Amino acid sequence: MTSAISPDVAILGYGPVGALLANLLGQAGLSVAVHERGTVIYPLPRAVHFDGEVMRIFQSVRLAEKIAAMARPSSKGMHFVNADGQTLMVRRGIDGPGPHGWAGNWYFHQPELEEILRVGVARFPNVTVHLGREIADVGELDARYIVGCDGARSLVRRAIGSRQDDLGLHQPWLVVDLLCNPDSPRVKALPDHTVQLCDPARPMTVVHVGGARHRWEIMLMPGDDPERLADPDIFWPMMARWVGPDDARIERAAVYTFHSVVQEGWRRGKLLLAGDSCHQTPPFLGQGMCAGMRDAGNLAWKLAAVLREGAPESLLDTYESERLPHVRAFIELAVKLGAVLQETDPAAAAARDARFAAGAQMFDFPQPQLGPGCRTDAPPPVGTIFPQPRLADGRLMDEVIGQRFAIAGDAEMLAGLETSAALLPGVAADWLARHGSRAAILRPDRYVFALADNRADLETRLRSAMNWK
């Protein structure tokens, strides 16, 4: 639907982050214009992993079931293994639904995910998509707000003038995506968990993406020619311990540099950033795309509150103040994991292996607290995401809440409470008891705004949460 009236939001970039943001804003009833220079979805693999929190965001736009049918859940985790096969560290997997109501780890083919997201956008007549549109200057975009989901070379970021904070990792790797023959004995023997091969002679990563798709990431070493490393005659011998040309065909082979940077300055006036335009992480934790999806989830409800519910524009300033410390925590952990994997000095690698000799160390995804912003000034679990239990009627909690604030608490605390927030009496009682509280106020993105111990505290904090109404 075309309108002469300026849209509420213009999105520059229609990759996964831009497409998810368009779904979230379209569902909220905002008028949205998406501008993308490409005319078709990029057909080759790129991102391959998202987590349970991101699946929960997909659920919020009613696309989780379609995405679950396309993606592969994995409970096997990620194993850091040295050259002798000793397991050094394991990122734990989750059997069955995790705290978000979904499996904790999913592997997928990015073009298929983007197709589902774009079909989802087509549900909303208030969202228009302009493909093949090259934007040379943000002044060409007439909208109340402009969000740059336009990647590492972001036009919107240049217009904002953001300052880059370099976290120190810039390492070229060869990425090889294969379509493997499922009948090959060698393919059948490939691990189902992700392997981080901590071999100082040649660090590698091996990922079963799903079905026939497997990925190898191969670190470039001194003396490697980046122009030649993508030659099959060069990389097949490096992978010979697992597969060879008789076991698979090449879908893509290209050298990429893994970066660890964050930008300071995600908003200037009506200009905002999301995804790779404001942060880049090495892939050792599988959180690159996830971070951008969390950006979309945080920003979307705030834009809707400002544009539709009378919230002050200053609410948008909490987007960066909350998200930047959160994404930095993930990037810093990824850099630390990368240091374990990328050690190429034999003596230092031997010392590393000796530190782990007592047994594999287990670790989980971090659950960092949001930075200061739209929440009470309290320690965690305030500012962390609330779990999503299944309710007595079988529905997942978020299905009942919709896109609004909610209060989970004991029935006595919630009885007779007059509010537009969703009331969830008796929900997550075990979680509340563990945290010594009787009620939790949840934001539309399910992050905890405040805890309350009595009715007076609850009413005071609820007014603070929704003071623009």
Short mmCIF file of N, CA, C and O in Angstrom, two decimals, residues 165-222:
data_model
loop_
_atom_site.label_atom_id
_atom_site.label_comp_id
_atom_site.label_asym_id
_atom_site.label_seq_id
_atom_site.Cartn_x
_atom_site.Cartn_y
_atom_site.Cartn_z
N ASP A 165 34.91 1.27 18.78
CA ASP A 165 35.71 0.74 19.88
C ASP A 165 36.20 -0.64 19.46
O ASP A 165 35.41 -1.57 19.32
N ASP A 166 37.49 -0.75 19.25
CA ASP A 166 38.09 -1.98 18.74
C ASP A 166 38.43 -2.89 19.91
O ASP A 166 39.21 -2.52 20.80
N LEU A 167 37.87 -4.10 19.93
CA LEU A 167 38.12 -5.05 21.01
C LEU A 167 39.25 -6.02 20.70
O LEU A 167 39.47 -6.97 21.44
N GLY A 168 39.95 -5.80 19.58
CA GLY A 168 41.26 -6.41 19.42
C GLY A 168 41.41 -7.60 18.51
O GLY A 168 42.53 -7.99 18.21
N LEU A 169 40.32 -8.22 18.04
CA LEU A 169 40.49 -9.41 17.21
C LEU A 169 40.15 -9.09 15.76
O LEU A 169 39.04 -8.65 15.46
N HIS A 170 41.11 -9.31 14.87
CA HIS A 170 40.91 -9.14 13.43
C HIS A 170 41.72 -10.24 12.76
O HIS A 170 42.93 -10.10 12.54
N GLN A 171 41.07 -11.36 12.47
CA GLN A 171 41.78 -12.54 12.01
C GLN A 171 41.10 -13.11 10.77
O GLN A 171 39.91 -13.41 10.79
N PRO A 172 41.85 -13.27 9.66
CA PRO A 172 41.25 -13.88 8.47
C PRO A 172 41.10 -15.40 8.61
O PRO A 172 42.00 -16.06 9.13
N TRP A 173 39.96 -15.90 8.17
CA TRP A 173 39.65 -17.32 8.14
C TRP A 173 39.06 -17.67 6.78
O TRP A 173 38.33 -16.87 6.18
N LEU A 174 39.32 -18.88 6.34
CA LEU A 174 38.65 -19.43 5.17
C LEU A 174 37.38 -20.14 5.64
O LEU A 174 37.42 -20.94 6.57
N VAL A 175 36.26 -19.83 5.00
CA VAL A 175 34.98 -20.48 5.30
C VAL A 175 34.60 -21.36 4.11
O VAL A 175 34.48 -20.86 2.98
N VAL A 176 34.44 -22.65 4.36
CA VAL A 176 34.09 -23.61 3.31
C VAL A 176 32.76 -24.27 3.68
O VAL A 176 32.64 -24.91 4.73
N ASP A 177 31.77 -24.09 2.83
CA ASP A 177 30.47 -24.74 3.02
C ASP A 177 30.34 -25.88 2.02
O ASP A 177 30.52 -25.68 0.80
N LEU A 178 30.03 -27.06 2.54
CA LEU A 178 29.93 -28.27 1.72
C LEU A 178 28.54 -28.85 1.79
O LEU A 178 27.86 -28.77 2.82
N LEU A 179 28.13 -29.46 0.68
CA LEU A 179 26.94 -30.31 0.65
C LEU A 179 27.45 -31.74 0.60
O LEU A 179 27.97 -32.20 -0.41
N CYS A 180 27.31 -32.42 1.73
CA CYS A 180 27.93 -33.74 1.89
C CYS A 180 27.00 -34.86 1.46
O CYS A 180 25.77 -34.76 1.58
N ASN A 181 27.61 -35.93 0.99
CA ASN A 181 26.86 -37.12 0.58
C ASN A 181 26.46 -37.90 1.83
O ASN A 181 27.33 -38.44 2.52
N PRO A 182 25.16 -38.00 2.14
CA PRO A 182 24.76 -38.68 3.39
C PRO A 182 25.06 -40.16 3.40
O PRO A 182 25.07 -40.79 4.47
N ASP A 183 25.34 -40.74 2.23
CA ASP A 183 25.64 -42.17 2.17
C ASP A 183 27.13 -42.46 2.36
O ASP A 183 27.51 -43.62 2.48
N SER A 184 27.93 -41.43 2.39
CA SER A 184 29.37 -41.63 2.56
C SER A 184 29.67 -42.06 4.00
O SER A 184 29.24 -41.40 4.96
N PRO A 185 30.41 -43.14 4.20
CA PRO A 185 30.78 -43.55 5.57
C PRO A 185 31.51 -42.46 6.33
O PRO A 185 31.34 -42.31 7.54
N ARG A 186 32.34 -41.68 5.63
CA ARG A 186 33.07 -40.62 6.32
C ARG A 186 32.13 -39.51 6.78
O ARG A 186 32.32 -38.92 7.85
N VAL A 187 31.14 -39.21 5.97
CA VAL A 187 30.15 -38.19 6.36
C VAL A 187 29.33 -38.68 7.55
O VAL A 187 29.06 -37.93 8.49
N LYS A 188 28.94 -39.96 7.53
CA LYS A 188 28.18 -40.52 8.65
C LYS A 188 28.97 -40.46 9.95
O LYS A 188 28.37 -40.38 11.04
N ALA A 189 30.29 -40.46 9.85
CA ALA A 189 31.13 -40.45 11.05
C ALA A 189 31.41 -39.04 11.57
O ALA A 189 32.01 -38.89 12.63
N LEU A 190 30.95 -38.01 10.86
CA LEU A 190 31.20 -36.64 11.31
C LEU A 190 30.48 -36.38 12.62
O LEU A 190 29.36 -36.86 12.83
N PRO A 191 31.07 -35.60 13.52
CA PRO A 191 30.40 -35.31 14.80
C PRO A 191 29.15 -34.47 14.60
O PRO A 191 29.08 -33.63 13.70
N ASP A 192 28.16 -34.70 15.46
CA ASP A 192 26.94 -33.91 15.41
C ASP A 192 27.07 -32.64 16.22
O ASP A 192 26.30 -31.70 16.06
N HIS A 193 28.03 -32.60 17.13
CA HIS A 193 28.30 -31.37 17.87
C HIS A 193 29.28 -30.51 17.07
O HIS A 193 29.97 -30.99 16.17
N THR A 194 29.35 -29.24 17.41
CA THR A 194 30.32 -28.34 16.79
C THR A 194 31.69 -28.59 17.41
O THR A 194 31.83 -28.71 18.63
N VAL A 195 32.71 -28.66 16.55
CA VAL A 195 34.08 -28.90 16.99
C VAL A 195 34.90 -27.63 16.76
O VAL A 195 34.92 -27.08 15.65
N GLN A 196 35.55 -27.17 17.82
CA GLN A 196 36.56 -26.13 17.70
C GLN A 196 37.92 -26.82 17.88
O GLN A 196 38.29 -27.20 18.99
N LEU A 197 38.60 -27.04 16.77
CA LEU A 197 39.86 -27.79 16.79
C LEU A 197 41.00 -26.84 17.16
O LEU A 197 41.44 -26.02 16.34
N CYS A 198 41.49 -26.96 18.38
CA CYS A 198 42.52 -26.06 18.91
C CYS A 198 43.90 -26.62 18.60
O CYS A 198 44.70 -26.93 19.50
N ASP A 199 44.19 -26.77 17.33
CA ASP A 199 45.46 -27.33 16.86
C ASP A 199 46.37 -26.17 16.47
O ASP A 199 46.06 -25.42 15.53
N PRO A 200 47.48 -25.97 17.17
CA PRO A 200 48.33 -24.82 16.84
C PRO A 200 48.86 -24.84 15.41
O PRO A 200 49.22 -23.79 14.87
N ALA A 201 48.90 -26.01 14.81
CA ALA A 201 49.37 -26.09 13.42
C ALA A 201 48.33 -25.55 12.44
O ALA A 201 48.70 -25.05 11.37
N ARG A 202 47.03 -25.63 12.81
CA ARG A 202 45.97 -25.13 11.93
C ARG A 202 44.64 -25.17 12.68
O ARG A 202 43.92 -26.17 12.63
N PRO A 203 44.28 -24.12 13.40
CA PRO A 203 42.98 -24.10 14.07
C PRO A 203 41.83 -24.17 13.05
O PRO A 203 41.90 -23.59 11.96
N MET A 204 40.78 -24.91 13.43
CA MET A 204 39.62 -25.06 12.55
C MET A 204 38.35 -25.15 13.38
O MET A 204 38.38 -25.46 14.58
N THR A 205 37.24 -24.92 12.71
CA THR A 205 35.90 -25.13 13.27
C THR A 205 35.13 -26.02 12.32
O THR A 205 35.20 -25.84 11.09
N VAL A 206 34.39 -26.98 12.87
CA VAL A 206 33.58 -27.89 12.06
C VAL A 206 32.16 -27.85 12.60
O VAL A 206 31.93 -28.09 13.78
N VAL A 207 31.19 -27.56 11.71
CA VAL A 207 29.80 -27.38 12.12
C VAL A 207 28.90 -28.21 11.22
O VAL A 207 29.00 -28.14 9.99
N HIS A 208 28.00 -29.00 11.84
CA HIS A 208 26.93 -29.62 11.07
C HIS A 208 25.76 -28.65 11.06
O HIS A 208 25.07 -28.47 12.07
N VAL A 209 25.54 -28.01 9.92
CA VAL A 209 24.50 -26.98 9.83
C VAL A 209 23.12 -27.61 9.79
O VAL A 209 22.17 -27.12 10.40
N GLY A 210 23.00 -28.71 9.09
CA GLY A 210 21.71 -29.39 8.99
C GLY A 210 21.61 -30.13 7.67
O GLY A 210 22.07 -29.63 6.63
N GLY A 211 21.02 -31.32 7.70
CA GLY A 211 20.89 -32.11 6.49
C GLY A 211 22.27 -32.38 5.90
O GLY A 211 23.19 -32.82 6.60
N ALA A 212 22.42 -32.10 4.61
CA ALA A 212 23.70 -32.35 3.94
C ALA A 212 24.72 -31.26 4.19
O ALA A 212 25.89 -31.41 3.84
N ARG A 213 24.30 -30.15 4.79
CA ARG A 213 25.19 -28.99 4.91
C ARG A 213 26.12 -29.12 6.11
O ARG A 213 25.69 -29.31 7.24
N HIS A 214 27.41 -28.97 5.83
CA HIS A 214 28.45 -28.90 6.85
C HIS A 214 29.36 -27.73 6.53
O HIS A 214 29.57 -27.39 5.35
N ARG A 215 29.93 -27.13 7.56
CA ARG A 215 30.82 -25.98 7.37
C ARG A 215 32.15 -26.25 8.05
O ARG A 215 32.20 -26.74 9.18
N TRP A 216 33.22 -25.87 7.33
CA TRP A 216 34.57 -25.83 7.90
C TRP A 216 35.05 -24.38 7.88
O TRP A 216 34.91 -23.69 6.86
N GLU A 217 35.58 -23.93 9.01
CA GLU A 217 36.25 -22.64 9.07
C GLU A 217 37.71 -22.91 9.39
O GLU A 217 38.02 -23.63 10.35
N ILE A 218 38.61 -22.38 8.58
CA ILE A 218 40.02 -22.72 8.62
C ILE A 218 40.83 -21.43 8.80
O ILE A 218 40.76 -20.53 7.96
N MET A 219 41.58 -21.36 9.89
CA MET A 219 42.32 -20.14 10.18
C MET A 219 43.52 -19.99 9.25
O MET A 219 44.25 -20.95 8.99
N LEU A 220 43.69 -18.79 8.72
CA LEU A 220 44.87 -18.52 7.91
C LEU A 220 46.10 -18.42 8.80
O LEU A 220 46.06 -17.85 9.89
N MET A 221 47.18 -18.99 8.31
CA MET A 221 48.45 -19.02 9.04
C MET A 221 49.49 -18.17 8.31
O MET A 221 49.33 -17.86 7.11
N PRO A 222 50.56 -17.78 9.00
CA PRO A 222 51.62 -17.03 8.32
C PRO A 222 52.11 -17.79 7.09
O PRO A 222 52.33 -19.00 7.12
#
